Structures are given as C-alpha cells and as structure tokens.
Amino acid sequence: MRMIESGCSLADFAVRLDYQGIILGVDSASFLDDSRALVGETISSLIHPEDVNRIEKAMESALFLEKKQSFVCRLLRKGAPVWVDCHLAQLPDLSPPEFILIAFDVSHWQEDENRISHLATHDPLTDLPNRLLLNDRIKVGISAVQRHQQPGLALQLLDLDSFKKINDSLDHAGGDELIRAVAERLKTLVRETDTLARIGGDEFAFILNGISQEKEAEIVVKKILTAMQRPFRIQDKNIYISASIGTAIHPDHGNDPVSLFKHSETAMYSAKDLGGNCWRLYDKTINPETSDVSLESAMHEGIRNGEFLLHYQPIFCASSGKLKGAETLMRWENPERGTISPAIFIPIAESSGLIELLGRWALRMACHQAKQWQAEGHPDFYISVNVSPRQFRQEGLLESIKGALDESELAPSSLMLEITEGVLMSDPEMSGATLNELRSCGVKIAIDDFGTGYSSLAYLKKFPLSVLKIDKSFVDELPHRKEDVAIVSAVLSLAKGLGLSVVAEGVEVDEQFQFLASRGCDLIQGYLKGEPMNSASFQEKLRDAWL
Ligand code: C2E
Ligand code: CA
Ligand code: CA
C-alpha cells in the first residue's frame, strides 16, 4: 500500500479496511508498539470500547455521504490507550467498498488538557484546591446528602487574624512561606474524604462531609483553633497567629453552594467582629439581609417597568485592531436599588425561571441591534449573546432563536451564542445534541469562561464550536504569573489544533494585550479597548472611532 501523507507528517497509524471493518492492509502502525499481525483483525478490537461507536458511525457516514469523516478516539495499545485524531474515507471505485483510515497521535492534547485543568483548579502556592474546585466539591457533597448517602455537610471558612500586619513584618517570601506552613498544618486536620481549599490570600475553606450537627462541627473547629495557636517557625522567627472561623451546615443553612458559602462567610465575619480567634455558626439573626425572594419580586416588577436594558462590549481583532463584533451584557437599573450587577440578578432569574423571559428578550433585542449596525456600514459585524444554563436546557430555545433571527432578518452566521464550559460538560451527550441543532440553523457557538471547567478533549473535538473565550481570571496577571502564561499558552495551542478562534476576556492593560497578540490570540475584549456601553454610545463610536 502507498504511504499516506498528511501535510508534511506521516500518519502514526494507517490501515485499509473492508466494509465490515476488517483490516486488509497496514501501512504504518509502529506507534502501537505491538507486534500483533493486524491484517484480518477487526478495527474495533483496536479501539477503546467506549469509542467503538464513533468509528462505526464514521464508516456509515463515509459510505452514505461519500465524504471524509473525522473523529477522535482512543487506540488501544499494550500500555495505556492513546488518543488519536482519525480521518476515514472511502476508496474510490471499489465494490465491495473499502476504506482508508489514518490516525495521528494527539496524546499531547490530553496532556495540555490535564495541565490546564490542574492549574485551573489548584492554588499554585499551596497546591490546594482553589475556589472553583471547592464549589464543585460542595455541589457533589450536597447531592450526596440529597441522595441520603450522608446526613449533612459543613462548610467552614477560616480567615487568619491580622494577617496583613504579620505579612508586613516578613518579606514577600516569608509571607508565602507562612501561608504554605498554615496549609500544611491544616491538611493534617482533615480526613481523606474532606476538602481543604485555599480561596484567597489568607482565606481557607473546609468541606466536612457527613456532618449535620453543630456539636460535630465544633469538635473539628476546636482542633483547628488549637492547632493555629502553636507558633510557626518562619525565617528564624516564631510567628504567632490566630484565625476566625465561620460555619454553615447543609441542609439547615443552605441548599446550594452559593447560599452555603454566603452564610459561612457571614458567620466568619461575625467571628471577626467578636475580636477574632473564635468561631461562629451561622444563624439567621446574624445578618437579616435582603432576601432573594424580595429581589425576585422586584425583578418581576422591573420587567414590567422596562428597567432591564442591554449594554454592548466591543470585540476587536488582535492583529488588525478592527472591530469584529460585540458581546451583549444585561443591565438592571432599579430606581430604588440603583444598578444591580448581572452577577447578582442572573442567578436569581435562573432559579426562579425568569431567565427564560429575559433571555428571549435579550436575544430579540440583540439581533435587531446587530442588523441595524450591519446596515450602517459594518456588514460583517457579529453579536454575541449569553445563554444561561437553564435557557440552554429549555425546550423552546431553538424556536426563540429562529424567531429572533427571522424577525430581525439577521443572518444566523452573525449570531454567536455564549455557553459556559461548566454547562456543556455537566451533560456532554445532551449538550452535544442541542449544540448540533443550534449549529444546524447556522448560528455560531462560543464556550464562555473557558478554563474554569473541566473540558474533555473528546467533547471539545466533537462539539460544533467556533470560539473559546478565555476567562478573565487567566488574563488578569498576564504576563507575570507563570501559571497563567502556561494556561493561556496551552489553551491557544489546543484551540489551534481544533481549528477554533480564541477571544481573551478582561484585557485591561497593554502588557496583557501585547502578550496575547504575540501568542496568536485572535480576538480581544476588555476595558483596554472598550468597556460595555449602552446602545447610543456604541453607535457613536461605530460612526467615528471604530470605523
Ligand atoms: P461574562 O459572560 O463572563 O461577561 C464578561 C464580564 O466581564 C462582564 O461583566 C463584563 O462587563 C466584564 N468585563 C469585560 N471586560 C472587562 C475588563 O476588562 N475588566 C473587568 N474587570 N471586567 C470586564 P458583567 O456585565 O458584570 O456580567 C457578568 C456576568 O453576568 C457575565 O459574565 C454573564 O455570565 C452574566 N450575564 C450578563 N448578561 C447576561 C445575559 O444577557 N444573559 C445571561 N444569561 N447572562 C448574562
Ligand atoms: Ca459571556
Ligand atoms: Ca466570560
């Protein structure tokens, strides 16, 4: 059989198959490091059982559609399975039909992916889980309680007292050493099944599984407070330190990560108010704050009164500086409460179901607006709209998108939908089906907040995506923080391999911009080039500054 080339590199694996998937000839298989005679074997015996249906589907489609099919799967070899990028095509003019399958080793993608996910979920100084992973573990713990696998769960926040003063008495390295030493000591106090995370400069969090009573939480707290009182030996000095701890327990004090976190934080601040070096358990009397319920009813009224509006943040090409599109960001201007951040009202709209109404409205507004700006001399302008988790799972999503496009006469390819990584990965099979539907009507799809979830390579490759949006948290300390440089570089290389464009979010300073542009990031969004603004201001800039 002839050598098969792709670009300038030879395939790592290339075989000829009959229509039943039996190997007729082998061109290259050296990377399987396996001396099996492959001729006569079925191709599925070389593929990871979970991936076999991919090649079966590909053969079917190659045959009926008469088009080359691409997919990723795991090839089995003696050691671990290897991820490969496969291309399958039917050979011309043969009856019965035959196929050619070539594959390239892409295990480095997997390494990139593992690196990204570890860096994104751990604190670099202590290597403890960070806030993101903590949240995820809280969710897992809560669902274990709800399935009656454990009676409850306690979330404890610990903040070091007067850390700033102590930190000032040490140099920078000393401060870091102290935090590491505190982390090491705290680690010895939790069980394997619990989670200890670092969630801020001098802030730590514990998830204690299996705890539902105040007394049980108190036992652990006493151990922690006592352990903190032993001095730390840092740079030949004895450092004395204390901590304040706040605890909230599921199910008594909250049923979701956000309220549990908020309540343990309230309890922790109350411990600080008592002078520090002590513990408070959350109770409602600590802080009778505005409840979500009153905000929810204000939202209903706000919708009726037209208090919601859209702002637009420009997105520019990193190399040419040209305006490419805009992201729509919702705003709520309430006459009594002032401007309320979407970070606050979107989660409430999400849990109350109001998001379905707001989301439909935003889509319609955004499409009309984009059409208008295209007509005013920016024919290639695209508009990006956020789709919340509930909206994404909502039944009539496709219809409301088609409706908004029809009504505004905006071309589907000018509409981008932003869906967060976490939503897509929570049920990848269902997400894949929804994305394919959306894609088939011509709209484009961006993964939002990329890097903050745990994307699996196999799905990234399978989903019909156009854009990855790198989360602002990875851009903030570019180019100084080496972990962020590593993540952003890995994301850019991954995106390139998958043929996707990358938008960097939250670009605030020129140094970040220069770094991103030099590494081949396609698109830039952030205060440096333009803040979110109302439609009139955006229009004004379109007419002069961004022409
Ligand atoms: P997101 O989708 O990640 O949006 C980007 C956020 O970063 C926006 O915050 C934007 O104003 C902010 N931002 C952009 N550039 C910079 C920068 O250079 N520096 C800083 N510090 N911030 C920057 P915003 O508008 O507060 O929105 C917060 C979140 O609320 C959004 O995060 C999105 O998840 C959600 N959201 C906003 N509008 C909508 C909407 O219409 N529908 C849905 N479902 N969610 C929305
Ligand atoms: Ca977004
Ligand atoms: Ca984002």
Coordinates of C-alpha atoms and ligand atoms in Angstrom, one line a residue:
M1 CA 0.0 0.0 0.0
R2 CA 1.2 3.5 -0.8
M3 CA 2.5 5.7 2.1
I4 CA -0.2 8.1 3.2
E5 CA 0.8 11.7 3.9
S6 CA -1.0 14.5 5.5
G7 CA 0.7 17.8 5.2
C8 CA 4.3 17.0 5.8
S9 CA 4.0 14.5 8.6
L10 CA 3.3 10.8 8.0
A11 CA 0.3 9.3 9.8
D12 CA 1.1 7.5 13.0
F13 CA -1.3 4.8 12.1
A14 CA -2.8 3.9 8.7
V15 CA -4.8 0.9 7.6
R16 CA -7.1 -0.2 4.8
L17 CA -10.4 -1.6 5.9
D18 CA -13.2 -3.6 4.3
Y19 CA -16.8 -2.5 4.7
Q20 CA -17.1 -4.7 7.8
G21 CA -14.1 -3.0 9.4
I22 CA -11.7 -5.9 8.9
I23 CA -8.1 -4.8 8.3
L24 CA -7.0 -5.6 4.8
G25 CA -3.6 -3.9 4.8
V26 CA -1.4 -1.9 7.2
D27 CA 0.8 0.9 6.2
S28 CA 2.0 2.2 9.4
A29 CA 1.3 1.0 12.9
S30 CA 4.7 1.3 14.6
F31 CA 3.3 3.5 17.3
L32 CA 1.1 0.8 18.6
D33 CA 4.4 -0.9 19.8
D34 CA 2.8 -4.2 19.4
S35 CA 3.9 -7.0 17.1
R36 CA 0.4 -8.4 16.5
A37 CA -0.3 -9.1 12.9
L38 CA -3.1 -6.7 12.3
V39 CA -4.3 -8.0 8.9
G40 CA -7.5 -9.9 9.4
E41 CA -8.4 -8.3 12.8
T42 CA -11.4 -6.0 13.1
I43 CA -10.6 -2.4 13.7
S44 CA -13.0 -2.3 16.6
S45 CA -10.7 -4.7 18.5
L46 CA -8.0 -1.9 18.5
I47 CA -10.4 0.8 19.7
H48 CA -11.4 1.6 23.3
P49 CA -14.9 0.0 23.8
E50 CA -16.4 3.4 24.7
D51 CA -15.3 4.9 21.4
V52 CA -16.2 2.0 19.1
N53 CA -19.5 3.6 18.1
R54 CA -17.6 6.6 16.7
I55 CA -15.8 4.6 14.0
E56 CA -19.0 2.7 13.3
K57 CA -20.9 5.9 12.7
A58 CA -18.0 7.3 10.7
M59 CA -18.0 4.3 8.3
E60 CA -21.7 4.6 7.9
S61 CA -21.5 8.3 7.1
A62 CA -18.4 7.9 4.8
L63 CA -20.3 5.4 2.8
F64 CA -23.6 7.2 2.5
L65 CA -22.5 10.8 2.4
E66 CA -19.4 10.0 0.3
K67 CA -17.4 12.4 2.4
K68 CA -14.3 12.1 4.6
Q69 CA -15.2 11.7 8.3
S70 CA -13.1 12.9 11.2
F71 CA -13.3 11.9 14.8
V72 CA -11.1 11.3 17.9
C73 CA -10.9 8.0 19.7
R74 CA -8.6 6.0 21.9
L75 CA -6.5 3.4 20.2
L76 CA -5.6 0.5 22.5
R77 CA -2.0 -0.4 22.8
K78 CA -0.2 -2.6 25.3
G79 CA 0.2 0.3 27.8
A80 CA -2.4 3.0 28.2
P81 CA -4.9 3.8 25.4
V82 CA -3.7 6.7 23.2
W83 CA -5.9 9.5 21.9
V84 CA -5.8 9.8 18.2
D85 CA -7.3 12.1 15.6
C86 CA -8.7 9.9 12.9
H87 CA -9.7 10.6 9.3
L88 CA -11.7 8.0 7.4
A89 CA -12.5 8.0 3.7
Q90 CA -14.0 5.5 1.2
L91 CA -11.6 4.4 -1.5
P92 CA -13.0 5.3 -5.0
D93 CA -14.5 2.8 -7.4
L94 CA -14.3 -0.4 -5.3
S95 CA -17.0 -2.9 -4.9
P96 CA -17.5 -4.1 -2.2
P97 CA -16.4 -0.8 -0.7
E98 CA -13.1 -0.3 1.1
F99 CA -11.9 2.5 3.4
I100 CA -8.7 4.1 4.3
L101 CA -8.2 5.1 8.0
I102 CA -5.4 7.3 9.1
A103 CA -4.7 8.5 12.6
F104 CA -2.4 10.9 14.3
D105 CA -1.2 10.6 17.9
V106 CA -2.7 13.6 19.8
S107 CA -1.9 12.5 23.3
H108 CA -0.2 15.9 23.8
W109 CA -3.7 17.4 23.7
Q110 CA -4.6 15.3 26.6
E111 CA -1.5 16.4 28.5
D112 CA -2.4 20.1 27.7
E113 CA -5.9 19.4 28.9
N114 CA -4.7 17.8 32.2
R115 CA -2.3 20.6 32.7
I116 CA -5.0 23.2 32.1
S117 CA -7.4 21.5 34.4
H118 CA -4.9 21.1 37.3
L119 CA -3.6 24.7 37.0
A120 CA -7.2 26.0 36.8
T121 CA -8.4 24.1 39.8
H122 CA -5.5 24.4 42.3
D123 CA -3.8 27.2 44.1
P124 CA -0.2 27.5 42.9
L125 CA 1.3 28.4 46.2
T126 CA 0.0 25.6 48.3
D127 CA -1.3 23.2 45.6
L128 CA -4.6 23.0 47.5
P129 CA -7.9 23.0 45.6
N130 CA -9.0 26.6 44.7
R131 CA -12.4 28.2 44.9
L132 CA -13.5 26.7 41.7
L133 CA -12.8 23.1 42.7
L134 CA -14.2 23.9 46.2
N135 CA -17.5 24.9 44.6
D136 CA -17.6 21.7 42.6
R137 CA -16.9 19.6 45.7
I138 CA -19.7 21.4 47.6
K139 CA -22.1 20.5 44.8
V140 CA -21.0 16.9 44.9
G141 CA -21.4 16.8 48.7
I142 CA -24.8 18.4 48.6
S143 CA -26.0 15.9 46.1
A144 CA -24.7 13.0 48.2
V145 CA -26.8 14.4 51.1
Q146 CA -29.8 14.7 48.9
R147 CA -29.4 11.0 47.8
H148 CA -29.2 10.1 51.5
Q149 CA -25.6 8.9 51.2
Q150 CA -24.7 11.1 54.1
P151 CA -26.6 13.1 56.8
G152 CA -25.2 16.6 56.1
L153 CA -22.2 18.7 55.2
A154 CA -20.5 21.6 56.9
L155 CA -18.7 24.4 55.1
Q156 CA -16.2 26.2 57.2
L157 CA -14.4 29.4 56.2
L158 CA -11.2 30.3 58.0
D159 CA -9.6 33.7 57.8
L160 CA -6.2 34.5 59.6
D161 CA -6.5 37.3 62.0
S162 CA -4.4 40.5 61.4
F163 CA -2.6 38.7 58.6
K164 CA -1.7 41.9 56.9
K165 CA 0.3 43.1 59.9
I166 CA 2.1 39.9 60.2
N167 CA 2.8 39.8 56.5
D168 CA 4.3 43.3 56.6
S169 CA 6.7 42.1 59.3
L170 CA 8.1 39.4 56.9
D171 CA 9.3 39.9 53.4
H172 CA 7.4 38.6 50.4
A173 CA 9.0 35.1 50.5
G174 CA 8.3 35.0 54.3
G175 CA 4.6 35.7 53.7
D176 CA 4.4 32.9 51.2
E177 CA 6.2 30.5 53.5
L178 CA 3.8 31.3 56.3
I179 CA 0.8 30.6 54.1
R180 CA 2.3 27.3 53.0
A181 CA 3.1 26.3 56.6
V182 CA -0.5 27.1 57.6
A183 CA -1.8 25.0 54.7
E184 CA 0.4 22.1 55.8
R185 CA -0.8 22.2 59.3
L186 CA -4.4 22.5 58.3
K187 CA -4.0 19.5 56.0
T188 CA -3.2 17.3 58.9
L189 CA -6.6 18.1 60.5
V190 CA -8.9 17.0 57.8
R191 CA -9.9 13.5 56.8
E192 CA -9.3 12.0 53.4
T193 CA -12.9 12.4 52.5
D194 CA -12.9 16.1 53.4
T195 CA -11.7 19.0 51.2
L196 CA -9.3 21.8 52.3
A197 CA -9.1 24.7 49.8
R198 CA -7.3 28.0 49.7
I199 CA -9.7 30.6 48.4
G200 CA -7.9 33.9 48.9
G201 CA -4.8 35.4 50.3
D202 CA -5.2 34.3 53.9
E203 CA -8.6 32.5 53.5
F204 CA -9.1 28.8 53.6
A205 CA -12.2 26.6 53.4
F206 CA -13.0 23.2 54.7
I207 CA -15.8 20.9 53.5
L208 CA -16.6 18.4 56.2
N209 CA -18.6 15.6 54.9
G210 CA -21.0 13.6 57.0
I211 CA -21.7 16.4 59.5
S212 CA -25.2 17.6 60.3
Q213 CA -24.9 18.8 63.9
E214 CA -23.4 21.8 65.5
K215 CA -21.6 19.6 68.0
E216 CA -19.7 17.6 65.4
A217 CA -18.6 20.8 63.6
E218 CA -17.5 22.2 66.9
I219 CA -15.1 19.3 67.6
V220 CA -13.2 20.0 64.3
V221 CA -13.2 23.7 64.9
K222 CA -11.6 23.3 68.3
K223 CA -8.9 21.2 66.8
I224 CA -8.2 23.8 64.2
L225 CA -8.2 26.8 66.6
T226 CA -5.8 24.9 69.0
A227 CA -3.5 23.9 66.2
M228 CA -3.3 27.5 65.0
Q229 CA -2.1 28.6 68.4
R230 CA 1.2 26.7 68.1
P231 CA 3.9 29.1 66.7
F232 CA 5.1 28.9 63.1
R233 CA 8.8 29.0 62.6
I234 CA 9.4 31.3 59.6
Q235 CA 12.7 32.8 58.7
D236 CA 14.2 32.0 62.1
K237 CA 11.3 33.8 63.9
N238 CA 8.5 32.4 65.9
I239 CA 5.3 33.7 64.4
Y240 CA 2.1 33.6 66.5
I241 CA -1.1 33.7 64.6
S242 CA -4.9 33.1 65.2
A243 CA -7.9 32.5 63.0
S244 CA -11.6 33.3 62.8
I245 CA -13.9 30.5 61.6
G246 CA -17.5 30.6 60.3
T247 CA -19.6 27.6 59.6
A248 CA -22.8 26.9 57.7
I249 CA -24.3 23.4 57.5
H250 CA -26.3 21.8 54.7
P251 CA -29.3 21.2 54.8
D252 CA -30.0 23.6 57.8
H253 CA -28.4 26.8 56.4
G254 CA -28.5 26.4 52.7
N255 CA -29.2 24.0 49.8
D256 CA -26.8 25.2 47.2
P257 CA -23.1 26.2 47.1
V258 CA -23.8 30.0 46.8
S259 CA -26.1 30.3 49.9
L260 CA -23.9 27.9 51.9
F261 CA -20.9 30.0 51.1
K262 CA -22.5 33.3 51.7
H263 CA -23.8 32.1 55.1
S264 CA -20.5 30.7 56.3
E265 CA -18.9 33.9 55.2
T266 CA -21.4 35.9 57.2
A267 CA -20.6 33.7 60.2
M268 CA -16.9 34.2 59.7
Y269 CA -17.2 38.0 59.6
S270 CA -19.3 37.8 62.7
A271 CA -16.5 35.9 64.4
K272 CA -14.1 38.6 63.4
D273 CA -16.4 41.2 64.8
L274 CA -16.2 39.4 68.1
G275 CA -12.5 40.0 68.1
G276 CA -11.1 37.1 66.2
N277 CA -9.6 33.8 67.4
C278 CA -13.1 32.3 67.7
W279 CA -15.9 30.5 65.9
R280 CA -19.5 31.3 64.9
L281 CA -22.1 29.0 63.5
Y282 CA -24.4 30.7 61.1
D283 CA -27.9 31.7 62.3
K284 CA -30.4 34.0 60.7
T285 CA -30.1 36.6 63.3
I286 CA -26.5 37.4 62.5
N287 CA -27.4 39.4 59.4
P288 CA -31.0 39.9 58.3
E289 CA -30.1 40.7 54.8
T290 CA -32.2 41.4 51.7
S291 CA -33.5 38.0 50.7
D292 CA -33.6 36.6 47.2
V293 CA -37.3 36.5 47.4
S294 CA -37.7 40.2 47.6
L295 CA -35.2 40.7 44.8
E296 CA -37.2 38.2 42.7
S297 CA -40.4 40.1 43.1
A298 CA -38.6 43.4 42.3
M299 CA -37.4 41.7 39.1
H300 CA -40.9 40.9 38.1
E301 CA -41.9 44.5 38.5
G302 CA -38.7 45.6 36.8
I303 CA -39.5 43.6 33.7
R304 CA -43.0 45.2 33.6
N305 CA -41.4 48.7 34.1
G306 CA -38.7 48.2 31.4
E307 CA -35.9 48.5 33.9
F308 CA -33.8 46.0 32.0
L309 CA -31.5 47.0 29.2
L310 CA -28.6 45.7 27.2
H311 CA -25.1 47.0 27.1
Y312 CA -22.6 46.1 24.4
Q313 CA -18.9 45.5 24.7
P314 CA -16.8 45.6 21.6
I315 CA -14.6 42.7 20.5
F316 CA -11.6 43.6 18.3
C317 CA -9.2 41.6 16.1
A318 CA -5.9 41.4 17.9
S319 CA -3.7 41.7 14.9
S320 CA -5.5 44.4 12.8
G321 CA -7.3 46.2 15.6
K322 CA -10.5 46.2 13.6
L323 CA -13.9 45.9 15.3
K324 CA -15.3 42.4 14.8
G325 CA -18.4 42.2 17.0
A326 CA -19.8 42.8 20.4
E327 CA -21.0 40.9 23.5
T328 CA -24.4 41.9 24.9
L329 CA -24.4 42.2 28.7
M330 CA -27.7 42.7 30.5
R331 CA -28.2 45.6 33.0
W332 CA -30.8 46.2 35.6
E333 CA -31.4 49.8 36.6
N334 CA -33.7 49.8 39.6
P335 CA -35.0 53.2 40.8
E336 CA -34.7 52.2 44.4
R337 CA -31.7 49.9 44.5
G338 CA -29.6 51.5 41.8
T339 CA -27.7 49.4 39.2
I340 CA -27.8 45.8 40.1
S341 CA -25.0 43.6 38.7
P342 CA -25.9 40.6 36.5
A343 CA -23.7 38.5 38.7
I344 CA -26.4 39.0 41.3
F345 CA -29.6 39.0 39.3
I346 CA -28.9 36.4 36.7
P347 CA -28.5 33.5 39.3
I348 CA -31.8 34.6 40.8
A349 CA -33.5 34.8 37.5
E350 CA -32.1 31.4 36.7
S351 CA -33.5 29.8 39.8
S352 CA -36.9 31.5 39.5
G353 CA -37.3 30.7 35.8
L354 CA -37.5 34.4 34.9
I355 CA -34.4 34.0 32.8
E356 CA -36.4 32.3 30.1
L357 CA -38.3 35.5 29.6
L358 CA -35.3 37.8 30.0
G359 CA -33.2 35.6 27.7
R360 CA -35.7 35.7 24.9
W361 CA -36.0 39.4 25.2
A362 CA -32.2 39.8 25.1
L363 CA -31.9 37.6 22.0
R364 CA -34.5 39.6 20.1
M365 CA -33.0 43.0 21.1
A366 CA -29.5 41.9 20.2
C367 CA -30.5 40.6 16.8
H368 CA -32.4 43.8 15.9
Q369 CA -29.5 45.9 17.1
A370 CA -26.9 43.9 15.2
K371 CA -28.9 44.1 12.0
Q372 CA -29.1 47.9 12.4
W373 CA -25.4 48.3 12.8
Q374 CA -24.6 46.0 9.9
A375 CA -26.9 48.1 7.7
E376 CA -25.0 51.2 8.9
G377 CA -21.8 50.1 7.2
H378 CA -20.5 47.2 9.2
P379 CA -21.8 44.2 7.2
D380 CA -19.5 41.6 8.9
F381 CA -20.3 42.7 12.5
Y382 CA -21.3 39.8 14.8
I383 CA -23.3 39.9 18.0
S384 CA -22.6 37.5 20.9
V385 CA -25.4 36.7 23.4
N386 CA -25.0 34.8 26.7
V387 CA -27.2 31.7 27.1
S388 CA -27.7 30.8 30.8
P389 CA -27.7 27.1 31.9
R390 CA -31.5 27.0 32.2
Q391 CA -32.1 28.6 28.9
F392 CA -29.7 26.1 27.3
R393 CA -31.8 23.3 28.6
Q394 CA -35.1 25.0 27.9
E395 CA -37.3 23.3 25.3
G396 CA -38.2 26.3 23.1
L397 CA -34.6 27.6 22.8
L398 CA -34.2 26.8 19.1
E399 CA -37.6 28.3 18.2
S400 CA -36.9 31.5 20.1
I401 CA -33.5 31.8 18.3
K402 CA -35.1 31.2 14.9
G403 CA -37.9 33.7 15.8
A404 CA -35.4 36.4 16.7
L405 CA -33.4 35.8 13.5
D406 CA -36.5 35.8 11.3
E407 CA -37.9 38.9 12.9
S408 CA -34.7 40.9 12.6
E409 CA -33.6 39.4 9.3
L410 CA -30.1 39.0 10.8
A411 CA -28.1 36.2 9.1
P412 CA -27.7 33.3 11.5
S413 CA -23.9 33.4 11.0
S414 CA -23.8 36.8 12.6
L415 CA -25.2 35.5 15.9
M416 CA -22.8 33.9 18.4
L417 CA -24.2 32.1 21.5
E418 CA -22.0 32.0 24.6
I419 CA -22.4 29.0 26.7
T420 CA -20.3 28.3 29.7
E421 CA -17.9 25.4 29.8
G422 CA -19.5 24.1 33.0
V423 CA -22.9 23.8 31.4
L424 CA -21.7 21.9 28.4
M425 CA -19.7 19.5 30.5
S426 CA -22.3 18.7 33.0
D427 CA -24.2 16.6 30.5
P428 CA -22.0 16.4 27.4
E429 CA -24.2 14.0 25.5
M430 CA -27.3 16.2 25.8
S431 CA -25.2 19.3 25.2
G432 CA -23.8 17.8 22.0
A433 CA -27.3 17.1 20.7
T434 CA -28.5 20.7 21.5
L435 CA -25.4 22.3 20.0
N436 CA -25.8 20.3 16.8
E437 CA -29.4 21.6 16.5
L438 CA -28.3 25.1 17.1
R439 CA -25.4 24.8 14.7
S440 CA -27.7 23.3 12.0
C441 CA -29.6 26.6 11.9
G442 CA -26.4 28.4 11.2
V443 CA -25.6 30.2 14.4
K444 CA -22.1 30.1 15.9
I445 CA -21.2 28.8 19.4
A446 CA -18.6 30.1 21.8
I447 CA -17.5 28.3 25.1
D448 CA -17.6 31.0 27.7
D449 CA -15.3 31.2 30.8
F450 CA -13.1 28.6 29.2
G451 CA -10.5 27.1 31.5
T452 CA -12.7 27.3 34.6
G453 CA -14.4 23.9 34.0
Y454 CA -13.1 20.6 33.1
S455 CA -13.4 20.2 29.4
S456 CA -12.7 16.8 27.9
L457 CA -10.8 16.8 24.7
A458 CA -13.1 14.2 23.1
Y459 CA -16.1 16.5 23.5
L460 CA -14.3 19.7 22.6
K461 CA -13.5 18.0 19.3
K462 CA -17.0 16.6 18.9
F463 CA -18.9 19.8 19.7
P464 CA -19.6 22.1 16.7
L465 CA -17.8 25.1 18.2
S466 CA -16.4 28.3 16.7
V467 CA -14.8 30.2 19.6
L468 CA -13.2 29.6 23.0
K469 CA -13.4 32.6 25.4
I470 CA -10.5 32.5 27.8
D471 CA -11.8 33.5 31.2
K472 CA -10.7 36.9 32.6
S473 CA -9.1 35.2 35.7
F474 CA -6.4 33.8 33.5
V475 CA -5.8 37.1 31.8
D476 CA -5.5 39.3 34.9
E477 CA -1.9 38.5 35.8
L478 CA -0.5 38.1 32.3
P479 CA 2.3 38.1 31.5
H480 CA 3.8 37.9 35.0
R481 CA 2.2 34.9 36.6
K482 CA 3.8 31.9 35.1
E483 CA 0.8 29.6 35.8
D484 CA -1.4 31.9 33.7
V485 CA 1.1 32.1 31.0
A486 CA 1.1 28.3 30.9
I487 CA -2.7 28.0 30.9
V488 CA -3.2 30.7 28.2
S489 CA -0.5 29.2 26.0
A490 CA -1.9 25.7 26.4
V491 CA -5.4 27.0 25.5
L492 CA -4.1 28.8 22.4
S493 CA -2.3 25.7 21.3
L494 CA -5.3 23.5 21.9
A495 CA -7.6 25.9 20.0
K496 CA -5.2 26.0 17.1
G497 CA -5.2 22.2 17.0
L498 CA -9.0 22.2 17.0
G499 CA -9.4 25.0 14.4
L500 CA -11.1 27.4 16.8
S501 CA -10.8 31.1 17.3
V502 CA -9.9 32.5 20.8
V503 CA -11.3 35.6 22.5
A504 CA -9.4 36.8 25.5
E505 CA -11.7 38.4 28.0
G506 CA -11.0 41.1 30.6
V507 CA -8.0 42.6 28.8
E508 CA -7.3 45.7 30.8
V509 CA -3.7 46.7 30.2
D510 CA -1.5 47.0 27.2
E511 CA 1.0 44.4 28.5
Q512 CA -1.7 41.7 28.5
F513 CA -2.7 42.8 25.0
Q514 CA 0.8 42.6 23.7
F515 CA 1.3 39.2 25.2
L516 CA -1.9 37.8 23.8
A517 CA -1.4 39.2 20.4
S518 CA 2.2 37.9 20.2
R519 CA 1.0 34.4 21.1
G520 CA -1.6 34.4 18.2
C521 CA -4.8 35.1 20.2
D522 CA -7.3 36.1 17.6
L523 CA -9.8 38.4 19.4
I524 CA -9.6 40.8 22.3
Q525 CA -12.3 42.0 24.7
G526 CA -11.8 44.2 27.7
Y527 CA -11.7 47.6 29.3
L528 CA -8.4 48.4 27.5
K529 CA -10.1 48.6 24.1
G530 CA -13.7 49.2 25.2
E531 CA -16.0 48.9 28.2
P532 CA -19.6 47.7 28.0
M533 CA -21.7 50.7 27.0
N534 CA -25.3 51.5 26.0
S535 CA -26.5 51.3 22.5
A536 CA -26.3 55.1 21.9
S537 CA -22.6 55.3 23.0
F538 CA -21.8 52.2 21.0
Q539 CA -23.4 53.7 17.9
E540 CA -21.4 56.9 18.3
K541 CA -18.1 55.0 18.4
L542 CA -19.1 52.9 15.4
R543 CA -19.5 56.1 13.4
D544 CA -16.2 57.7 14.3
A545 CA -13.6 55.9 16.5
W546 CA -14.0 52.3 15.2
L547 CA -14.6 53.0 11.5
Ligands
C2E1 P1 -19.4 37.0 31.3 O1 -20.2 36.4 30.2 O2 -18.1 36.4 31.5 O3 -19.2 38.5 30.8 C1 -18.0 39.2 31.0 C2 -18.0 40.1 32.2 O4 -16.7 40.7 32.3 C3 -19.0 41.3 32.1 O5 -19.4 41.5 33.4 C4 -18.1 42.4 31.6 O6 -18.6 43.7 31.9 C5 -16.8 42.1 32.4 N1 -15.6 42.7 31.7 C6 -15.4 42.8 30.4 N2 -14.1 43.3 30.2 C7 -13.6 43.5 31.5 C8 -12.4 44.1 31.9 O7 -11.5 44.5 31.2 N3 -12.2 44.2 33.3 C9 -13.2 43.8 34.1 N4 -13.0 43.9 35.4 N5 -14.4 43.2 33.7 C10 -14.6 43.1 32.4 P2 -20.9 41.8 33.7 O8 -21.5 42.7 32.6 O9 -21.0 42.3 35.1 O10 -21.6 40.4 33.6 C11 -21.3 39.4 34.5 C12 -21.9 38.1 34.1 O11 -23.3 38.1 34.1 C13 -21.5 37.7 32.6 O12 -20.2 37.1 32.6 C14 -22.6 36.7 32.3 O13 -22.2 35.4 32.9 C15 -23.8 37.2 33.1 N6 -24.6 37.9 32.1 C16 -24.6 39.2 31.7 N7 -25.5 39.5 30.8 C17 -26.2 38.3 30.6 C18 -27.3 37.9 29.7 O14 -27.8 38.7 29.0 N8 -27.7 36.7 29.8 C19 -27.1 35.8 30.7 N9 -27.6 34.5 30.7 N10 -26.1 36.1 31.4 C20 -25.6 37.3 31.4
CA2 CA -20.1 35.9 28.2
CA3 CA -16.8 35.0 30.3

